[in-house]
mmCIF file of C-alpha atoms in Angstrom:
data_model
loop_
_atom_site.group_PDB
_atom_site.id
_atom_site.type_symbol
_atom_site.label_atom_id
_atom_site.label_comp_id
_atom_site.label_asym_id
_atom_site.label_seq_id
_atom_site.Cartn_x
_atom_site.Cartn_y
_atom_site.Cartn_z
ATOM 1 C CA MET M 1 -4.749 40.106 87.072
ATOM 2 C CA ILE M 2 -1.728 38.126 88.303
ATOM 3 C CA LEU M 3 -4.129 35.446 89.465
ATOM 4 C CA CYS M 4 -5.687 35.550 85.986
ATOM 5 C CA GLN M 5 -2.311 35.056 84.342
ATOM 6 C CA LEU M 6 -1.522 32.050 86.712
ATOM 7 C CA GLY M 7 -4.912 30.564 85.606
ATOM 8 C CA TYR M 8 -4.103 31.093 81.923
ATOM 9 C CA SER M 9 -0.502 29.658 82.361
ATOM 10 C CA VAL M 10 -1.656 26.498 84.102
ATOM 11 C CA MET M 11 -4.261 26.183 81.344
ATOM 12 C CA HIS M 12 -1.502 26.257 78.619
ATOM 13 C CA ILE M 13 0.470 23.492 80.357
ATOM 14 C CA LEU M 14 -2.591 21.357 81.045
ATOM 15 C CA LEU M 15 -3.995 21.669 77.596
ATOM 16 C CA LYS M 16 -0.625 20.928 75.942
ATOM 17 C CA ILE M 17 -0.491 17.561 77.708
ATOM 18 C CA ALA M 18 -4.146 16.779 77.081
ATOM 19 C CA MET M 19 -4.097 17.528 73.366
ATOM 20 C CA GLU M 20 -0.988 15.431 72.888
ATOM 21 C CA GLN M 21 -2.977 12.583 74.483
ATOM 22 C CA GLY M 22 -5.709 12.956 71.951
ATOM 23 C CA LEU M 23 -8.197 15.824 73.283
ATOM 24 C CA SER M 24 -9.613 17.620 70.269
ATOM 25 C CA HIS M 25 -9.544 21.401 70.718
ATOM 26 C CA HIS M 26 -12.917 21.646 68.900
ATOM 27 C CA VAL M 27 -14.553 19.420 71.569
ATOM 28 C CA LEU M 28 -12.642 21.229 74.350
ATOM 29 C CA VAL M 29 -14.035 24.677 73.509
ATOM 30 C CA ALA M 30 -17.618 23.302 73.298
ATOM 31 C CA TYR M 31 -17.366 21.292 76.513
ATOM 32 C CA ARG M 32 -15.720 23.954 78.695
ATOM 33 C CA HIS M 33 -18.334 26.708 77.788
ATOM 34 C CA LEU M 34 -21.242 24.391 78.325
ATOM 35 C CA LEU M 35 -19.824 23.685 81.757
ATOM 36 C CA ALA M 36 -19.171 27.405 82.318
ATOM 37 C CA THR M 37 -22.696 28.238 81.278
ATOM 38 C CA ALA M 38 -24.196 25.662 83.583
ATOM 39 C CA ILE M 39 -22.306 27.225 86.602
ATOM 40 C CA SER M 40 -22.452 30.967 85.696
ATOM 41 C CA ALA M 41 -26.053 31.158 84.623
ATOM 42 C CA PRO M 42 -27.764 30.262 87.917
ATOM 43 C CA ILE M 43 -25.227 32.249 89.981
ATOM 44 C CA ALA M 44 -25.733 35.355 87.814
ATOM 45 C CA TYR M 45 -29.485 34.943 87.982
ATOM 46 C CA VAL M 46 -29.476 34.785 91.841
ATOM 47 C CA LEU M 47 -26.872 37.396 92.644
ATOM 48 C CA GLU M 48 -27.788 39.972 89.955
ATOM 49 C CA ARG M 49 -31.560 39.467 90.119
ATOM 50 C CA LYS M 50 -32.403 42.912 91.623
ATOM 51 C CA GLN M 51 -29.679 45.086 89.906
ATOM 52 C CA ARG M 52 -29.544 43.482 86.424
ATOM 53 C CA PRO M 53 -30.212 46.107 83.736
ATOM 54 C CA SER M 54 -32.617 45.458 80.869
ATOM 55 C CA LEU M 55 -31.357 43.450 78.037
ATOM 56 C CA SER M 56 -32.272 44.673 74.617
ATOM 57 C CA PHE M 57 -32.064 42.717 71.363
ATOM 58 C CA LEU M 58 -29.227 44.926 70.017
ATOM 59 C CA ILE M 59 -27.142 44.181 73.253
ATOM 60 C CA LEU M 60 -27.695 40.439 72.788
ATOM 61 C CA VAL M 61 -26.491 40.684 69.272
ATOM 62 C CA LYS M 62 -23.359 42.495 70.392
ATOM 63 C CA ILE M 63 -22.622 39.901 73.035
ATOM 64 C CA PHE M 64 -23.239 37.148 70.508
ATOM 65 C CA PHE M 65 -20.613 38.485 68.180
ATOM 66 C CA LEU M 66 -18.274 39.256 71.056
ATOM 67 C CA ALA M 67 -18.404 35.549 72.062
ATOM 68 C CA LEU M 68 -17.956 34.631 68.425
ATOM 69 C CA LEU M 69 -14.830 36.766 68.054
ATOM 70 C CA GLY M 70 -13.145 36.356 71.419
ATOM 71 C CA ILE M 71 -14.109 32.854 72.358
ATOM 72 C CA THR M 72 -15.303 30.542 69.539
ATOM 73 C CA VAL M 73 -12.937 31.953 66.914
ATOM 74 C CA GLN M 74 -9.958 32.918 69.044
ATOM 75 C CA GLN M 75 -9.764 29.887 71.171
ATOM 76 C CA ASN M 76 -10.054 27.469 68.254
ATOM 77 C CA ILE M 77 -7.277 29.444 66.510
ATOM 78 C CA PHE M 78 -5.145 29.626 69.610
ATOM 79 C CA PHE M 79 -5.375 25.903 70.663
ATOM 80 C CA ALA M 80 -4.709 24.729 67.103
ATOM 81 C CA GLY M 81 -1.485 26.743 67.269
ATOM 82 C CA LEU M 82 -0.607 25.370 70.720
ATOM 83 C CA SER M 83 -0.911 21.801 69.493
ATOM 84 C CA TYR M 84 2.024 22.461 67.145
ATOM 85 C CA THR M 85 4.187 24.393 69.494
ATOM 86 C CA SER M 86 4.982 24.592 73.239
ATOM 87 C CA PRO M 87 3.316 26.455 76.204
ATOM 88 C CA THR M 88 6.483 28.731 76.331
ATOM 89 C CA VAL M 89 5.873 29.831 72.768
ATOM 90 C CA ALA M 90 2.173 30.537 73.616
ATOM 91 C CA GLY M 91 3.280 32.779 76.387
ATOM 92 C CA ALA M 92 5.878 34.498 74.215
ATOM 93 C CA MET M 93 3.071 35.448 71.673
ATOM 94 C CA SER M 94 1.168 37.051 74.521
ATOM 95 C CA THR M 95 3.689 39.813 74.337
ATOM 96 C CA ALA M 96 1.757 41.455 71.495
ATOM 97 C CA ILE M 97 -1.354 41.803 73.592
ATOM 98 C CA PRO M 98 -0.426 44.993 75.597
ATOM 99 C CA ALA M 99 0.665 46.939 72.443
ATOM 100 C CA LEU M 100 -2.325 45.800 70.356
ATOM 101 C CA THR M 101 -4.737 46.435 73.106
ATOM 102 C CA PHE M 102 -3.207 49.927 73.756
ATOM 103 C CA ILE M 103 -3.567 50.842 70.131
ATOM 104 C CA LEU M 104 -7.098 49.588 69.787
ATOM 105 C CA ALA M 105 -8.230 51.185 73.052
ATOM 106 C CA VAL M 106 -6.840 54.602 72.073
ATOM 107 C CA LEU M 107 -8.624 54.395 68.706
ATOM 108 C CA LEU M 108 -11.815 53.534 70.311
ATOM 109 C CA ARG M 109 -11.239 56.154 72.998
ATOM 110 C CA THR M 110 -11.642 53.661 75.921
ATOM 111 C CA GLU M 111 -8.197 54.610 77.066
ATOM 112 C CA LYS M 112 -7.226 58.173 77.628
ATOM 113 C CA VAL M 113 -3.621 59.199 76.968
ATOM 114 C CA ARG M 114 -2.453 62.628 77.957
ATOM 115 C CA ILE M 115 0.889 63.004 76.272
ATOM 116 C CA LYS M 116 1.439 66.410 77.763
ATOM 117 C CA THR M 117 1.407 65.000 81.278
ATOM 118 C CA THR M 118 4.218 63.043 82.981
ATOM 119 C CA LYS M 119 1.921 60.073 83.856
ATOM 120 C CA GLY M 120 0.614 59.977 80.306
ATOM 121 C CA ARG M 121 4.118 59.710 78.846
ATOM 122 C CA VAL M 122 5.112 57.135 81.554
ATOM 123 C CA LYS M 123 2.063 55.065 80.547
ATOM 124 C CA ILE M 124 3.170 54.861 76.868
ATOM 125 C CA LEU M 125 6.832 54.366 77.856
ATOM 126 C CA GLY M 126 5.831 51.529 80.300
ATOM 127 C CA THR M 127 3.809 49.732 77.572
ATOM 128 C CA VAL M 128 6.835 49.948 75.277
ATOM 129 C CA VAL M 129 9.212 48.743 78.128
ATOM 130 C CA CYS M 130 6.959 45.858 78.925
ATOM 131 C CA VAL M 131 6.726 44.541 75.358
ATOM 132 C CA THR M 132 10.518 45.098 74.946
ATOM 133 C CA GLY M 133 11.193 43.047 78.126
ATOM 134 C CA ALA M 134 9.026 40.252 76.657
ATOM 135 C CA LEU M 135 10.991 40.325 73.408
ATOM 136 C CA VAL M 136 14.260 40.143 75.347
ATOM 137 C CA PHE M 137 12.920 37.188 77.317
ATOM 138 C CA THR M 138 11.865 35.456 74.154
ATOM 139 C CA PHE M 139 14.813 36.070 71.694
ATOM 140 C CA TRP M 140 17.993 36.558 73.982
ATOM 141 C CA ARG M 141 19.479 33.480 75.240
ATOM 142 C CA GLY M 142 22.792 34.243 76.980
ATOM 143 C CA HIS M 143 24.103 32.106 79.793
ATOM 144 C CA MET M 144 22.153 28.908 80.476
ATOM 145 C CA PHE M 145 21.225 28.159 84.037
ATOM 146 C CA GLU M 146 21.016 24.666 85.535
ATOM 147 C CA GLY M 147 17.598 23.135 85.315
ATOM 148 C CA PHE M 148 15.440 22.056 88.261
ATOM 149 C CA TRP M 149 15.595 18.475 87.136
ATOM 150 C CA SER M 150 17.872 16.437 84.790
ATOM 151 C CA LYS M 151 14.943 14.765 83.148
ATOM 152 C CA PRO M 152 11.419 16.156 82.499
ATOM 153 C CA LEU M 153 8.619 15.192 84.887
ATOM 154 C CA ILE M 154 6.299 15.101 81.897
ATOM 155 C CA ILE M 155 7.314 14.244 78.397
ATOM 156 C CA VAL M 156 5.450 16.210 75.740
ATOM 157 C CA PRO M 157 6.536 16.182 72.022
ATOM 158 C CA GLY M 158 7.390 19.630 70.687
ATOM 159 C CA THR M 159 8.703 21.156 73.978
ATOM 160 C CA ARG M 160 12.243 22.188 74.604
ATOM 161 C CA ILE M 161 13.733 19.462 76.691
ATOM 162 C CA GLY M 162 16.980 19.466 78.499
ATOM 163 C CA ASN M 163 19.202 21.749 76.511
ATOM 164 C CA GLY M 164 16.778 24.547 76.054
ATOM 165 C CA SER M 165 16.726 24.554 72.211
ATOM 166 C CA ALA M 166 13.616 24.121 70.107
ATOM 167 C CA GLU M 167 13.242 21.911 67.060
ATOM 168 C CA ILE M 168 12.534 24.537 64.437
ATOM 169 C CA ASP M 169 10.379 22.970 61.771
ATOM 170 C CA GLN M 170 7.591 23.907 59.532
ATOM 171 C CA SER M 171 4.828 23.066 61.968
ATOM 172 C CA TRP M 172 6.502 24.994 64.656
ATOM 173 C CA ILE M 173 6.650 28.194 62.668
ATOM 174 C CA GLN M 174 3.053 27.682 61.493
ATOM 175 C CA GLY M 175 1.872 27.143 65.086
ATOM 176 C CA SER M 176 3.528 30.355 66.248
ATOM 177 C CA LEU M 177 1.953 32.425 63.448
ATOM 178 C CA VAL M 178 -1.464 30.895 64.174
ATOM 179 C CA ILE M 179 -1.104 31.632 67.881
ATOM 180 C CA LEU M 180 -0.024 35.291 67.068
ATOM 181 C CA ILE M 181 -3.153 35.661 65.030
ATOM 182 C CA GLY M 182 -5.146 34.340 67.955
ATOM 183 C CA GLN M 183 -3.628 36.939 70.311
ATOM 184 C CA VAL M 184 -4.526 39.771 67.887
ATOM 185 C CA VAL M 185 -8.121 38.632 68.100
ATOM 186 C CA PHE M 186 -7.916 38.386 71.892
ATOM 187 C CA SER M 187 -6.679 42.000 72.091
ATOM 188 C CA ALA M 188 -9.807 43.155 70.206
ATOM 189 C CA TRP M 189 -11.975 40.996 72.421
ATOM 190 C CA ILE M 190 -10.587 42.644 75.608
ATOM 191 C CA VAL M 191 -11.268 46.168 74.218
ATOM 192 C CA PHE M 192 -14.751 45.332 72.955
ATOM 193 C CA GLN M 193 -15.674 43.854 76.232
ATOM 194 C CA GLY M 194 -15.094 47.107 77.904
ATOM 195 C CA VAL M 195 -17.130 49.004 75.246
ATOM 196 C CA ILE M 196 -20.132 46.690 75.439
ATOM 197 C CA PHE M 197 -20.000 46.307 79.239
ATOM 198 C CA GLU M 198 -20.792 50.058 79.507
ATOM 199 C CA GLU M 199 -24.142 49.207 77.773
ATOM 200 C CA TYR M 200 -24.900 46.154 80.002
ATOM 201 C CA PRO M 201 -23.041 46.635 83.362
ATOM 202 C CA ALA M 202 -23.827 43.259 85.028
ATOM 203 C CA LYS M 203 -20.617 41.370 85.195
ATOM 204 C CA LEU M 204 -21.851 37.911 86.064
ATOM 205 C CA SER M 205 -24.745 38.051 83.692
ATOM 206 C CA PHE M 206 -22.555 39.532 80.890
ATOM 207 C CA ASN M 207 -20.110 36.556 81.288
ATOM 208 C CA ALA M 208 -22.984 34.140 81.508
ATOM 209 C CA TRP M 209 -24.379 35.302 78.206
ATOM 210 C CA MET M 210 -20.910 35.146 76.522
ATOM 211 C CA CYS M 211 -20.358 31.623 77.683
ATOM 212 C CA PHE M 212 -23.906 30.603 76.550
ATOM 213 C CA PHE M 213 -23.426 32.003 73.077
ATOM 214 C CA ALA M 214 -19.901 30.518 72.920
ATOM 215 C CA SER M 215 -21.220 27.051 73.873
ATOM 216 C CA LEU M 216 -23.769 27.021 71.094
ATOM 217 C CA GLN M 217 -21.365 28.400 68.439
ATOM 218 C CA SER M 218 -18.497 26.067 69.439
ATOM 219 C CA LEU M 219 -20.859 23.118 69.614
ATOM 220 C CA VAL M 220 -21.957 23.627 65.984
ATOM 221 C CA GLU M 221 -18.339 24.255 64.915
ATOM 222 C CA ALA M 222 -17.139 21.072 66.683
ATOM 223 C CA LEU M 223 -19.957 18.957 65.110
ATOM 224 C CA ILE M 224 -18.737 20.195 61.649
ATOM 225 C CA PHE M 225 -15.055 19.628 62.157
ATOM 226 C CA GLU M 226 -14.967 16.757 64.627
ATOM 227 C CA ARG M 227 -17.204 13.999 63.260
ATOM 228 C CA ASN M 228 -15.310 11.203 64.949
ATOM 229 C CA MET M 229 -17.503 10.239 67.866
ATOM 230 C CA SER M 230 -14.669 8.755 69.924
ATOM 231 C CA ALA M 231 -13.301 12.324 70.270
ATOM 232 C CA TRP M 232 -16.276 13.297 72.183
ATOM 233 C CA GLN M 233 -15.763 10.672 74.840
ATOM 234 C CA LEU M 234 -13.907 11.603 77.964
ATOM 235 C CA GLY M 235 -12.447 9.217 80.387
ATOM 236 C CA TRP M 236 -11.115 9.650 83.947
ATOM 237 C CA ASN M 237 -7.838 11.042 82.610
ATOM 238 C CA ILE M 238 -6.058 14.299 81.872
ATOM 239 C CA GLN M 239 -8.564 15.163 79.213
ATOM 240 C CA LEU M 240 -11.393 15.354 81.747
ATOM 241 C CA VAL M 241 -9.202 17.430 84.055
ATOM 242 C CA ALA M 242 -8.468 19.800 81.186
ATOM 243 C CA VAL M 243 -12.154 20.302 80.528
ATOM 244 C CA LEU M 244 -13.138 20.804 84.109
ATOM 245 C CA TYR M 245 -10.178 23.185 84.786
ATOM 246 C CA THR M 246 -10.749 25.317 81.728
ATOM 247 C CA GLY M 247 -14.533 25.447 82.247
ATOM 248 C CA ILE M 248 -14.622 26.163 86.001
ATOM 249 C CA VAL M 249 -11.306 28.055 86.579
ATOM 250 C CA VAL M 250 -10.772 29.882 83.377
ATOM 251 C CA SER M 251 -14.175 30.386 81.693
ATOM 252 C CA PHE M 252 -15.949 31.086 84.950
ATOM 253 C CA LEU M 253 -13.521 32.461 87.510
ATOM 254 C CA VAL M 254 -10.754 33.986 85.347
ATOM 255 C CA TYR M 255 -13.240 35.531 82.876
ATOM 256 C CA ASN M 256 -15.206 37.255 85.604
ATOM 257 C CA LEU M 257 -11.997 38.568 87.314
ATOM 258 C CA GLN M 258 -10.777 39.845 83.940
ATOM 259 C CA LEU M 259 -14.075 41.546 83.224
ATOM 260 C CA TYR M 260 -14.093 43.154 86.663
ATOM 261 C CA CYS M 261 -10.572 44.533 86.092
ATOM 262 C CA ILE M 262 -11.573 45.842 82.616
ATOM 263 C CA SER M 263 -14.826 47.483 84.075
ATOM 264 C CA GLU M 264 -12.814 49.149 86.883
ATOM 265 C CA LYS M 265 -9.431 50.001 85.338
ATOM 266 C CA GLY M 266 -9.853 49.715 81.485
ATOM 267 C CA PRO M 267 -8.701 47.254 78.843
ATOM 268 C CA LEU M 268 -4.978 48.327 79.051
ATOM 269 C CA PHE M 269 -4.835 47.538 82.803
ATOM 270 C CA SER M 270 -5.942 44.028 81.994
ATOM 271 C CA ALA M 271 -3.761 43.498 78.961
ATOM 272 C CA ILE M 272 -0.488 44.896 80.459
ATOM 273 C CA PHE M 273 -0.328 41.831 82.833
ATOM 274 C CA PHE M 274 -0.222 39.177 80.014
ATOM 275 C CA PRO M 275 3.647 39.236 79.615
ATOM 276 C CA VAL M 276 3.688 38.073 83.206
ATOM 277 C CA SER M 277 2.300 34.780 81.954
ATOM 278 C CA LEU M 278 5.481 34.369 79.862
ATOM 279 C CA VAL M 279 7.548 34.398 83.185
ATOM 280 C CA ILE M 280 5.161 31.901 84.834
ATOM 281 C CA LEU M 281 5.131 29.534 81.903
ATOM 282 C CA ALA M 282 8.878 29.573 81.745
ATOM 283 C CA ILE M 283 9.026 28.602 85.468
ATOM 284 C CA LEU M 284 6.314 25.970 85.012
ATOM 285 C CA SER M 285 8.024 24.561 81.877
ATOM 286 C CA ALA M 286 11.288 24.369 83.661
ATOM 287 C CA ILE M 287 9.716 22.375 86.464
ATOM 288 C CA PHE M 288 7.509 20.010 84.419
ATOM 289 C CA PHE M 289 9.295 19.786 81.076
ATOM 290 C CA ALA M 290 12.928 20.360 82.162
ATOM 291 C CA GLU M 291 13.277 23.352 79.969
ATOM 292 C CA ARG M 292 16.528 25.394 80.870
ATOM 293 C CA LEU M 293 16.340 29.069 81.674
ATOM 294 C CA HIS M 294 18.695 31.599 80.269
ATOM 295 C CA LEU M 295 20.184 34.883 81.324
ATOM 296 C CA GLY M 296 17.931 36.568 78.792
ATOM 297 C CA SER M 297 14.937 35.114 80.636
ATOM 298 C CA LEU M 298 16.051 36.600 83.833
ATOM 299 C CA VAL M 299 16.857 40.149 82.362
ATOM 300 C CA GLY M 300 13.638 40.085 80.291
ATOM 301 C CA ALA M 301 11.520 39.267 83.451
ATOM 302 C CA ILE M 302 13.076 42.210 85.303
ATOM 303 C CA ILE M 303 12.358 44.611 82.346
ATOM 304 C CA ILE M 304 8.724 43.312 82.162
ATOM 305 C CA ILE M 305 8.207 44.128 85.841
ATOM 306 C CA ILE M 306 9.673 47.502 85.491
ATOM 307 C CA GLY M 307 7.340 48.369 82.504
ATOM 308 C CA LEU M 308 4.473 46.924 84.373
ATOM 309 C CA TYR M 309 5.032 49.124 87.374
ATOM 310 C CA ALA M 310 5.518 52.165 85.035
ATOM 311 C CA VAL M 311 2.085 51.586 83.417
ATOM 312 C CA LEU M 312 0.328 51.030 86.796
ATOM 313 C CA TRP M 313 1.862 54.303 88.081
ATOM 314 C CA GLY M 314 0.637 56.115 84.972
ATOM 315 C CA LYS M 315 -2.808 54.597 85.389
ATOM 316 C CA SER M 316 -3.005 55.603 88.921
ATOM 317 C CA GLY M 317 -3.393 59.252 87.906
ATOM 318 C CA ASP M 318 -6.395 58.658 85.520
ATOM 319 C CA GLY M 319 -9.104 59.352 88.002
ATOM 320 C CA HIS M 320 -7.375 62.373 89.464
ATOM 321 C CA ASP M 321 -6.868 63.819 85.931
ATOM 322 C CA GLU M 322 -10.532 63.348 85.160
ATOM 323 C CA GLU M 323 -11.460 65.186 88.290
ATOM 324 C CA LYS M 324 -9.231 68.048 87.408
ATOM 325 C CA GLU M 325 -10.679 68.192 83.862
ATOM 326 C CA ASN M 326 -14.159 68.405 85.387
ATOM 327 C CA MET M 327 -13.284 71.122 87.859
ATOM 328 C CA PRO M 328 -13.291 74.123 85.401
ATOM 329 C CA ALA M 329 -16.873 73.073 84.194
ATOM 330 C CA GLU M 330 -18.083 72.624 87.678
ATOM 331 C CA LYS M 331 -16.706 76.160 88.794
ATOM 332 C CA GLU M 332 -18.289 77.690 85.671
ATOM 333 C CA ASN M 333 -21.648 76.153 86.604
ATOM 334 C CA GLN M 334 -21.306 77.449 90.178
ATOM 335 C CA ILE M 335 -20.564 80.970 88.908
ATOM 336 C CA VAL M 336 -23.621 80.935 86.623
ATOM 337 C CA ALA M 337 -25.813 79.716 89.409
ATOM 338 C CA GLN M 338 -24.493 82.373 91.734
ATOM 339 C CA LYS M 339 -25.144 85.135 89.134
ATOM 340 C CA SER M 340 -28.744 83.850 88.675
ATOM 341 C CA ALA M 341 -29.403 83.666 92.307
ATOM 342 C CA SER M 342 -28.088 87.293 92.729
ATOM 343 C CA PHE M 343 -30.295 88.573 89.848
ATOM 344 C CA CYS M 344 -33.368 86.840 91.477
ATOM 345 C CA ASP M 345 -32.619 88.522 94.807
ATOM 346 C CA ILE M 346 -32.820 92.083 93.370
ATOM 347 C CA SER M 347 -36.072 93.659 94.545
ATOM 348 C CA PRO M 348 -38.223 95.481 92.026
ATOM 349 C CA VAL M 349 -38.389 99.283 92.319
#
């Protein structure tokens, strides 16, 4: 999941630069998922040809709406907000993902929380600590450290340059709120992936269908909102790099890695790593945009790591606890079987 967060963080930096140079986020979402579909569909067909489960119409409908919610709608909302703010703000808004995912997962019973056990309490506490660390990272400034460079390597309007302060205007606030809405939708997408994947447990095919439906949906959406044909033309520039990176690295590789983690460890395990992207983005922004790091950034990062390890420790006992819960039932079945065998062994008089 750390690799996934690195992939997302680089995407935020890359897309901020590309959109400032004229890349339409409507066109981006359409192109990247057309590319991801072209790559993932044949790979899924070959590798999962023998173990792919049957695909019913109902499952197809669920995957269609999953793609609509978590890809077409969420990404257009998120990228629209990113165009008004900075990558660091986008990372800061990801702090809501663990808490929102935790609540949704508990309500949908995809995440078990045993409050009476030590590990269950630590899991809850770790989630709170992780979110708290992200809030400290975002809102507490403190002492300002020296930057990596005196001048930014890449100048992008809307980023915090040099002195670490942001220009707070109406568009910045609106962009932050739009990104937050996108992260709420993203949290629901993570949870529903786990729910629907249980009905169709073929990771590569599952992601291929999501990308396919998302490409069709986003293509229609882009044709409606982006009628300027020049916006659809990509040259040999950063815009083409952004499309290739998001399509191959994020929509294909990161999505599959994320789905694997969700299927193996649950939605919370995947979501709890998202505050790590805040730390990665701060470092990348300091390198490329000359943003200055603060004491609050360092303290917040340490708190995030502590909370992350707490949740991972709490999650480590999930499988063992399930085995312990199943033990009484297994013992009871063994006793019944033994009694039945003893009764059958009695010879008639």
